[in-house]
Every structure is written in C-alpha cells, then in structure tokens.
Amino acid sequence: MDHDCQCIYVVGAALGALVAIVLLWLGHRLGVIYQLFHKVETQSPCHGGEVVAQVLQSHGVKFMFTLVGGHISPILVACEKLGIRVVDTRHEATAVFAADAVARLSGTVGVAAVTAGPGLTNTMTAIKNAQMAESPLLLIGGAAATLLQGRGALQDIDQLSLFKPICKFCASVRTIREIVPVLRKALAEAQSGTPGPVFVEFPIDILYPYHIIQKELAPKGAPKGIMGKIINWYLQNHLNNLFAGAWEPRDTSPLPVSIPQATAEQIQQCVELLSRSKKPVFILGSQSTLPPTPADNLRKTLESLGIPCFLGGMARGMLGRDSPIHIRQNRRDALKEADLVILAGTVCDFRLSYGRVLNRRSKIIAVNRDHSQLLKNSDMFWKPTVAIQGDAGSFILRLAEGLRGYMCPSDWTEGLKAGDITKEKENKQKAEEKTERHLNPLKVLHLVEEALPEDSIIVADGGDFVGSAAYILRPRGPLRWLDPGAFGTLGVGGGFALGAKLCRPESEVWVVFGDGSLGYSIVEYDTYTRHKTPVIAVVGNDACWSQISREQVPMLGSNVACGLAYNDYHVVADGFGGKGFLVTRQDEDRIGDIIKEAQETAKKGKAALINVLIGKTNFRDGSISV
C-alpha cells in the first residue's frame, strides 16, 4: 500500500511539473510573463515607426526610398521627422535600385520601404540584382496584422518564403520591443562577409499607436459566454504583448561588422609569387571598392605597384581617365601572355568565359569574400594557385606593404598600353564612318566622352549602345560608374541615377540608356522633377532590341518581338517636367552644342533627356549599319 501511494505521489508530482512547464511555456509564448515585468503604456502616442526611424538614424541612413502604402506610412512619417529624406518613386523596383546605388556610392546600407504583397513582389528583380551585385541593402516591407496573417487579409502572402532564397537575413517583427534588436542585426548582416540584401517584415499592428490598434482589436459588443470571454482575454493579452516594454530605452547603435581577411601566411605566399613574376596582371571587380578600404587609397597603392590592371563593374574608374596602368582593350590577349593573374574580387563566370580565358600555365591568385564565388568553375576550366577568402581591397594594401620597392617591369605594361592605344584609334576611326540615315552611335558616345566633367558619374542601362559606351566612356575616378552587375538587369537606370544624384548632388549624373531599357523607368522623370534631382540621359534610339535581333534574325529567320519605333522619348521627358532634346542625322554638326545645352538644363535644376536616333551597332566588333 505504501508502495502504491509512493507511485501515485511520483506520478502526480511529474504531472504537476509537466503542467507547470506547459503553463510557463504558454505564458512565455503569449507574453504573459514578460508583461509582469514590463509596462504597457496605453496612453502613449508613440508608435513603432518611430523606433524604426531611430535605428536607421543611428546607423547613418540619410535616404529612405519608397512607394507609399498604408502598411508602412508610420515609418515614412517618422523618418521625415528625424531628417531622413524620404524619396518616393513611381515603381517599387526603382526604389530598390536607388537604395542599391546609395549603398555602392556611400559605403553604407541603402534602405527601401514598400507596402505589403504586390509592393514587395515588385521588388524581387531589384533585390536579386543587389544580391548578385553584392550591395548591402535593407528592404523594409509592410505586412498584414499579426493575428490576420494567413486568414485572407488584404495583400497578405507568405513574404518571408519569397525573400529567404535571395536575402542574407529575413525576419518578421512580432512585437515592438523586437524592432531594435532585429534591425540592428539585419543592418550588420547586410554589411558583413559578402555584402547583400536583407529583408525585415513589419506587420501593420507593430507600427501604429496603441489606441488605433486597440480600436481594431476590441470586440464590437460585450462578450457572450465563456468562449467569448476567453477570446476577449486573448485579444487583450495579444494587444498588451505587442506594446509591453515598447518604449523602454534600447541601444540603437550599429553592431560590429565582420569582414574576412587574408592570413599573414597567404599574404607572404602572394608576395613571393608576385616578386618572381615578369608579366603580372590585376583583374579588379566590384568587391575591390567595398569598405573598409577607401577607393583613393587603393588607387594610390595600385599606381605604386605599376601592375597593369583590367577593371570591371564598380571598379571601373578606379584609376581615373588616363592611367598608364589601366588597360581597357585586348584583355584576352593579355591573359594569354600573363605569367601571374590576380583576381581581386573578380568571379570566373560568363564575364571571364567561366575561366577559360585564363592561361593554364599562369599562376593565379584569387581573392573573394564569398567562398562559392572564389572557386566558381575552378573544377572545370581553371585552378587557383592561391585561393583566399577575404576582402580584396585590404589584401592589395597588405600585399603592397610586403613588396616595398617593387615595380612591375615597365616593358610589359607599356606593351599592353600600346595595344590599348592602337585599338582605341581604330574605334575613333569607326566613329567617323558616315551612316546613310541615322547617326553613328560611336560618334555620339565620343562626343559625350569629351563633354563629361571630372566629377561626373555614369550609369549604364542597356544592351548594344551601352556595350559600346563601356569601351568609349571613361569614368573620371573611383565610384563613378554604375552598372547592374552580374545579373545584367535592364531597368536599373532610373533608380541608379536617382540614388547617385542624391549622394553626389554636386556631380553631373549621366544615364546611358538603350531605347529598350529606357522603357522601364522613363516615368521616373516625374520623380526627378518632384525631388529636384536633375540627371542627364542620353538614349541610343535604334528602334530595336538590337542585341537580341542581331542573333535571332540570322539564326531563326525572324525579327518577331524585337522591333521598336523611333519614339519621341524627349516629349515624354517634357511631359514629366524635364527637358527633352531630339537629335537626328540633320543635327550631326550640332551634337556637341545640344550636349552643352542639356548640361546647362541640369545646372538650372531640370532633368534632361537626349533622344538620339542612331544606326545599329555591334559593340563586339564595332560594325555599324543604318
């Protein structure tokens, strides 16, 4: 009998402990325990949007790009009050592209906020582009109220599942007290390791004041029966949990950012390889422009080494307009001769023919923050002698420290530069070829090149015309060239130009558009007018998706879906408050004057668009047709 009683006591104690654990777990999940120690200020007019703005301000955010929606209005209003400039665009993708440009040019995190559902799905391409371009970017998204998610609320979808595959960090904030820690973590993640986009979702009941949310949650009549009382208690508890401890002081300062670095042993190994090299070459990609290394410091270091450099992506302009070590042409031939190639933040993807352009007899040093990009295609077409997961800019500075007194053999650099000069003379000769009906696009681009001031920024958005521009236009300095990056996205121009002009208001910002790509963002001339961001666009209007047509027609015998028209894009710019210019064959002798007039228009605060009717060009071989 005593034994039975003892067993019953043990079982009872175990059940009691289990019940206690379950109750504690429920109390934690429902926020009941937290509410015992943290006040719910029911009379406070404060709202979650203010907390979001405070965190952004603490992180040095100067611009918030958006397309307005009720889900995110409190964030926008709070940002405006704290002096963060709110810039609204005409498409959500443009807002993200603008934030991307700010991230690249400022070295901080670019920020965009859009409303729930379709507002967020409209950003998908721009976010993927930022991921592949390795831009640190925070996307803030509205969302249905916490209790209504999955119940058919307006614009309610599973947003996290969409962004998890393409963002470094995704989170949904469930209470106001979570805003600060979640945003601090998101902003640190965006900049750490390989930079990239992050996404934070804010349900609408996290952002508005207590009395507004209470009004939405309160039952319309007195609760009936025990079930009604339980539901009423649950709703009130949920409301209190949202706001418990909401306005307590919290540290909003930035968290440390983690950046991978080469080891001392790896640096020494590379010093030895380079000191023995007779024909070294640098290929610098966009990663070389990332913080913490100032672009000007990197430029001076490269000049001190004297090693010939090929520049791609955001690294274009790193060495200025006429550097003796910047080689712009004949890259494939140079790589065949090189005995050492340093891939500094460059990936062996399609841009380097997956590594096939690299000479198998060459020593290869690869430096990249991302391990998967560092070794891309190395199992097939190339093999690194030294592979370093680390920051490219810091690596080059440390490499130069170990090579004090080193100077690359001058005959190697001078030989490559001579080939450069010969090729560019040929390009200038092609620019003088006469066309029967429309303008020679190469001549137009050479005239733009001559007109660009030293502080100009060039944005590239298009196919053939932009491909030619990449060979002809010369960025005047570091961080003065913006293109989409590895994803090759069309439509970046409108947003990139907006972000660039806001970051560098004293600079002339030029957008080189194809007539196809212009269609994505010509409406943003309205944004330029409203926000006083006078950019200048030059549109290569050949009435065709020429990059596709050039191969589709001979291969498949049809120009279907490739044809456009010589549309009056300049008139559209006028209609949105800008100033348009039409340039035809009859204006050939006036192109320089028209360019100057567009520049004067921008100086007076009005965005300009130069619509140039051109013949078709193949930027690969420079051939031109009417």
PDB file of C-alpha atoms in Angstrom, residues 324-419:
ATOM      1  CA  PRO A 324      49.212  54.339 -67.722  1.00  0.00           C
ATOM      2  CA  ILE A 325      48.456  51.083 -65.887  1.00  0.00           C
ATOM      3  CA  HIS A 326      44.754  50.903 -66.792  1.00  0.00           C
ATOM      4  CA  ILE A 327      44.352  48.587 -69.792  1.00  0.00           C
ATOM      5  CA  ARG A 328      40.938  48.788 -71.439  1.00  0.00           C
ATOM      6  CA  GLN A 329      41.327  46.659 -74.577  1.00  0.00           C
ATOM      7  CA  ASN A 330      42.656  43.248 -75.688  1.00  0.00           C
ATOM      8  CA  ARG A 331      42.110  41.555 -72.330  1.00  0.00           C
ATOM      9  CA  ARG A 332      42.011  38.050 -73.806  1.00  0.00           C
ATOM     10  CA  ASP A 333      45.417  38.507 -75.476  1.00  0.00           C
ATOM     11  CA  ALA A 334      46.939  39.948 -72.308  1.00  0.00           C
ATOM     12  CA  LEU A 335      45.756  36.997 -70.233  1.00  0.00           C
ATOM     13  CA  LYS A 336      47.366  34.567 -72.677  1.00  0.00           C
ATOM     14  CA  GLU A 337      50.734  36.237 -72.098  1.00  0.00           C
ATOM     15  CA  ALA A 338      50.497  36.879 -68.355  1.00  0.00           C
ATOM     16  CA  ASP A 339      52.508  34.662 -66.020  1.00  0.00           C
ATOM     17  CA  LEU A 340      50.540  35.788 -62.926  1.00  0.00           C
ATOM     18  CA  VAL A 341      46.891  36.839 -62.742  1.00  0.00           C
ATOM     19  CA  ILE A 342      45.417  38.338 -59.571  1.00  0.00           C
ATOM     20  CA  LEU A 343      41.624  38.069 -59.478  1.00  0.00           C
ATOM     21  CA  ALA A 344      40.752  40.725 -56.907  1.00  0.00           C
ATOM     22  CA  GLY A 345      37.038  40.380 -56.213  1.00  0.00           C
ATOM     23  CA  THR A 346      36.501  39.045 -59.735  1.00  0.00           C
ATOM     24  CA  VAL A 347      34.486  35.909 -60.475  1.00  0.00           C
ATOM     25  CA  CYS A 348      35.206  33.357 -63.211  1.00  0.00           C
ATOM     26  CA  ASP A 349      31.672  33.436 -64.592  1.00  0.00           C
ATOM     27  CA  PHE A 350      30.486  34.376 -68.098  1.00  0.00           C
ATOM     28  CA  ARG A 351      32.444  37.627 -67.907  1.00  0.00           C
ATOM     29  CA  LEU A 352      35.714  35.647 -67.948  1.00  0.00           C
ATOM     30  CA  SER A 353      34.327  32.820 -70.118  1.00  0.00           C
ATOM     31  CA  TYR A 354      33.992  30.722 -66.930  1.00  0.00           C
ATOM     32  CA  GLY A 355      37.771  30.840 -66.505  1.00  0.00           C
ATOM     33  CA  ARG A 356      38.651  29.580 -69.975  1.00  0.00           C
ATOM     34  CA  VAL A 357      40.396  32.857 -70.885  1.00  0.00           C
ATOM     35  CA  LEU A 358      42.977  32.205 -68.167  1.00  0.00           C
ATOM     36  CA  ASN A 359      46.233  30.647 -69.297  1.00  0.00           C
ATOM     37  CA  ARG A 360      46.715  27.269 -67.604  1.00  0.00           C
ATOM     38  CA  ARG A 361      50.448  27.983 -67.360  1.00  0.00           C
ATOM     39  CA  SER A 362      49.818  31.197 -65.414  1.00  0.00           C
ATOM     40  CA  LYS A 363      49.940  31.386 -61.652  1.00  0.00           C
ATOM     41  CA  ILE A 364      46.568  32.571 -60.390  1.00  0.00           C
ATOM     42  CA  ILE A 365      45.808  34.327 -57.110  1.00  0.00           C
ATOM     43  CA  ALA A 366      42.073  34.565 -56.391  1.00  0.00           C
ATOM     44  CA  VAL A 367      40.682  36.767 -53.611  1.00  0.00           C
ATOM     45  CA  ASN A 368      36.976  36.934 -52.842  1.00  0.00           C
ATOM     46  CA  ARG A 369      34.814  37.351 -49.730  1.00  0.00           C
ATOM     47  CA  ASP A 370      32.416  34.641 -50.915  1.00  0.00           C
ATOM     48  CA  HIS A 371      33.817  31.102 -50.917  1.00  0.00           C
ATOM     49  CA  SER A 372      31.451  29.861 -53.618  1.00  0.00           C
ATOM     50  CA  GLN A 373      32.356  32.778 -55.914  1.00  0.00           C
ATOM     51  CA  LEU A 374      36.046  32.412 -55.095  1.00  0.00           C
ATOM     52  CA  LEU A 375      36.188  28.925 -56.617  1.00  0.00           C
ATOM     53  CA  LYS A 376      33.456  29.186 -59.255  1.00  0.00           C
ATOM     54  CA  ASN A 377      34.223  26.862 -62.202  1.00  0.00           C
ATOM     55  CA  SER A 378      37.657  26.042 -60.760  1.00  0.00           C
ATOM     56  CA  ASP A 379      36.814  22.352 -61.062  1.00  0.00           C
ATOM     57  CA  MET A 380      36.403  22.683 -64.837  1.00  0.00           C
ATOM     58  CA  PHE A 381      38.349  25.413 -66.596  1.00  0.00           C
ATOM     59  CA  TRP A 382      40.918  26.881 -64.226  1.00  0.00           C
ATOM     60  CA  LYS A 383      42.713  26.242 -60.955  1.00  0.00           C
ATOM     61  CA  PRO A 384      43.904  28.854 -58.437  1.00  0.00           C
ATOM     62  CA  THR A 385      47.479  28.715 -57.205  1.00  0.00           C
ATOM     63  CA  VAL A 386      46.359  30.564 -54.075  1.00  0.00           C
ATOM     64  CA  ALA A 387      42.688  30.961 -53.128  1.00  0.00           C
ATOM     65  CA  ILE A 388      41.926  33.481 -50.379  1.00  0.00           C
ATOM     66  CA  GLN A 389      38.544  34.077 -48.825  1.00  0.00           C
ATOM     67  CA  GLY A 390      38.996  37.665 -47.823  1.00  0.00           C
ATOM     68  CA  ASP A 391      38.497  41.328 -48.655  1.00  0.00           C
ATOM     69  CA  ALA A 392      40.128  42.274 -51.964  1.00  0.00           C
ATOM     70  CA  GLY A 393      40.931  45.913 -51.144  1.00  0.00           C
ATOM     71  CA  SER A 394      42.587  45.111 -47.829  1.00  0.00           C
ATOM     72  CA  PHE A 395      44.502  42.279 -49.486  1.00  0.00           C
ATOM     73  CA  ILE A 396      46.015  44.593 -52.113  1.00  0.00           C
ATOM     74  CA  LEU A 397      47.124  47.130 -49.482  1.00  0.00           C
ATOM     75  CA  ARG A 398      48.779  44.422 -47.388  1.00  0.00           C
ATOM     76  CA  LEU A 399      50.344  42.849 -50.481  1.00  0.00           C
ATOM     77  CA  ALA A 400      51.931  46.201 -51.386  1.00  0.00           C
ATOM     78  CA  GLU A 401      53.347  46.525 -47.861  1.00  0.00           C
ATOM     79  CA  GLY A 402      55.229  43.262 -48.391  1.00  0.00           C
ATOM     80  CA  LEU A 403      56.512  44.469 -51.771  1.00  0.00           C
ATOM     81  CA  ARG A 404      58.063  47.776 -50.752  1.00  0.00           C
ATOM     82  CA  GLY A 405      60.361  48.919 -53.550  1.00  0.00           C
ATOM     83  CA  TYR A 406      58.780  46.576 -56.100  1.00  0.00           C
ATOM     84  CA  MET A 407      57.867  47.927 -59.532  1.00  0.00           C
ATOM     85  CA  CYS A 408      56.374  45.883 -62.330  1.00  0.00           C
ATOM     86  CA  PRO A 409      58.655  45.558 -65.428  1.00  0.00           C
ATOM     87  CA  SER A 410      57.832  48.641 -67.490  1.00  0.00           C
ATOM     88  CA  ASP A 411      58.158  46.949 -70.884  1.00  0.00           C
ATOM     89  CA  TRP A 412      55.240  44.629 -70.014  1.00  0.00           C
ATOM     90  CA  THR A 413      52.912  47.464 -69.006  1.00  0.00           C
ATOM     91  CA  GLU A 414      53.975  49.707 -71.872  1.00  0.00           C
ATOM     92  CA  GLY A 415      53.425  46.923 -74.412  1.00  0.00           C
ATOM     93  CA  LEU A 416      49.878  46.362 -73.235  1.00  0.00           C
ATOM     94  CA  LYS A 417      49.203  50.097 -73.223  1.00  0.00           C
ATOM     95  CA  ALA A 418      50.472  50.386 -76.800  1.00  0.00           C
ATOM     96  CA  GLY A 419      47.923  47.771 -77.873  1.00  0.00           C
TER      97      GLY A 419
END
